[in-house]
Coordinates of C-alpha atoms in Angstrom, one line a residue:
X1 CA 25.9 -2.8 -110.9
X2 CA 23.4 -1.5 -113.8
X3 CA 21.9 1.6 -114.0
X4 CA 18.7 0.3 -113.5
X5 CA 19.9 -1.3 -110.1
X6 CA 21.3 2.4 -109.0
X7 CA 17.6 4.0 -110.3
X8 CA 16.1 1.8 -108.1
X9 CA 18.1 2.7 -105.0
X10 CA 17.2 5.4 -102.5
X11 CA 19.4 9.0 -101.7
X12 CA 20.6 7.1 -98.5
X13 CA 21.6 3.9 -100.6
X14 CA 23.1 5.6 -102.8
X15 CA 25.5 7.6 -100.3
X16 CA 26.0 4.4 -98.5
X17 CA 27.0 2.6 -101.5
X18 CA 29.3 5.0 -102.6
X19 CA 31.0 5.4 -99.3
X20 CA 31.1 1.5 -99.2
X21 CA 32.9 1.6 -102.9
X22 CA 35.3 4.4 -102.3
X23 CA 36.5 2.7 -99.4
X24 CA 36.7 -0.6 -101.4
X25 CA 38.9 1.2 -103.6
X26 CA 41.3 2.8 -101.5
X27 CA 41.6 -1.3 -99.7
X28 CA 42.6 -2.3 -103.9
X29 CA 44.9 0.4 -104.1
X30 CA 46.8 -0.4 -100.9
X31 CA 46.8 -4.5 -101.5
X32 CA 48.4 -3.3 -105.0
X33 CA 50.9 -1.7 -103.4
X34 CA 51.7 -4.2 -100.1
X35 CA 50.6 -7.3 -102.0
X36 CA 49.6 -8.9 -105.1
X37 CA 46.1 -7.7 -106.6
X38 CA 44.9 -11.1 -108.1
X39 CA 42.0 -9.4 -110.3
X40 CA 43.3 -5.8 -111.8
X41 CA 40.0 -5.5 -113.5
X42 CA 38.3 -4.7 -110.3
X43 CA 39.7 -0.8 -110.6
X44 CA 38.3 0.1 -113.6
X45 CA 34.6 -2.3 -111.7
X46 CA 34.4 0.2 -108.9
X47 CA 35.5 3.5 -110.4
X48 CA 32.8 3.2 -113.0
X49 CA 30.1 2.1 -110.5
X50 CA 31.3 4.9 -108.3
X51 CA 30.6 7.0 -111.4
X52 CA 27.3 5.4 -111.8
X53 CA 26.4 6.3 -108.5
X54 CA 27.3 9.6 -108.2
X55 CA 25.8 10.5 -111.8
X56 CA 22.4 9.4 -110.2
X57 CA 23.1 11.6 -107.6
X58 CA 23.7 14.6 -109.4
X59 CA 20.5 13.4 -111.7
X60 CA 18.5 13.6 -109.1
X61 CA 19.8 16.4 -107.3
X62 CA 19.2 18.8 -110.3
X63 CA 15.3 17.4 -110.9
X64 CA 14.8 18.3 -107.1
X65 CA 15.9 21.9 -107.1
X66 CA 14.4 23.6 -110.1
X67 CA 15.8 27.4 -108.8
X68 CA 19.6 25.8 -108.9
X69 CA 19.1 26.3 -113.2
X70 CA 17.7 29.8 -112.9
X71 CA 21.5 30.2 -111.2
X72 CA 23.1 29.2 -113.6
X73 CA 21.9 31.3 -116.7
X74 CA 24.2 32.3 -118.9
X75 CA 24.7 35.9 -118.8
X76 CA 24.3 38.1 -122.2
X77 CA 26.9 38.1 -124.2
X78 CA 29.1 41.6 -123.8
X79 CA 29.8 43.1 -127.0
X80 CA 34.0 43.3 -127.1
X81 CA 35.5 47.1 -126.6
X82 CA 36.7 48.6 -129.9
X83 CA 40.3 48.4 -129.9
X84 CA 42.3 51.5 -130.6
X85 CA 45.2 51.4 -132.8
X86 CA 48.9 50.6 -131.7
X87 CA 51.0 54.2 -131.5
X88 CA 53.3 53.7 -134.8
X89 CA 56.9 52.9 -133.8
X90 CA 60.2 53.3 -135.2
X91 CA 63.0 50.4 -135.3
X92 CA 64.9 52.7 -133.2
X93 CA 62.5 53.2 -130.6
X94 CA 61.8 49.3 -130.4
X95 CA 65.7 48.4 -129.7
X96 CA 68.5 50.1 -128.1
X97 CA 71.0 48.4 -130.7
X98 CA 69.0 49.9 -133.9
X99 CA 69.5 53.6 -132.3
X100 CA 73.1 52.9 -131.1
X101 CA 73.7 51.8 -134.8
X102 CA 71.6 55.1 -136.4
X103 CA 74.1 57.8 -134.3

């Protein structure tokens, strides 16, 4: 399956196919496991036009509802809080051993 094939396929097609494929794949996964798969090459077939597929989806999904980019605007960006400096610490107060070693 092309690209061009899946543009030319309606919504309904298109969730029909991909039902069809998944299901296609799960039948592959099982034979491989009960049986001997004669062509391994179908895997990699399906999961790509699955990918096809669903990439149209989405495509078309996101030209149909203009509001769903407003959504996702990114926000300003927060300018980061000023970081105070670290309290100054002695060797002592960082390990019992050092102060043991001091007294």
């Amino acid at each position: 399956m092309t690209g061009q094939e899946v543009q030319k396929l309606s919504d309904e097609q298109i969730q029909a196919q991909i039902s069809d494929l998944r299901t296609k794949l799960f039948t592959l996964r099982q034979q491989s496991v009960t049986d001997k798969v004669e062509d391994l090459s179908q895997f990699k077939k399906i999961r790509r036009d699955i990918a096809r597929l669903l990439t149209e989806h989405g495509a078309r999904a996101r030209k149909g509802a203009p509001a769903a980019k407003a959504k996702v605007a990114k926000p300003a960006a927060a300018k980061p809080a000023a970081r105070k400096p670290a309290a100054a610490k002695t060797a002592a107060a960082k390990t019992p051993r050092a102060a043991k070693a001091k007294a």
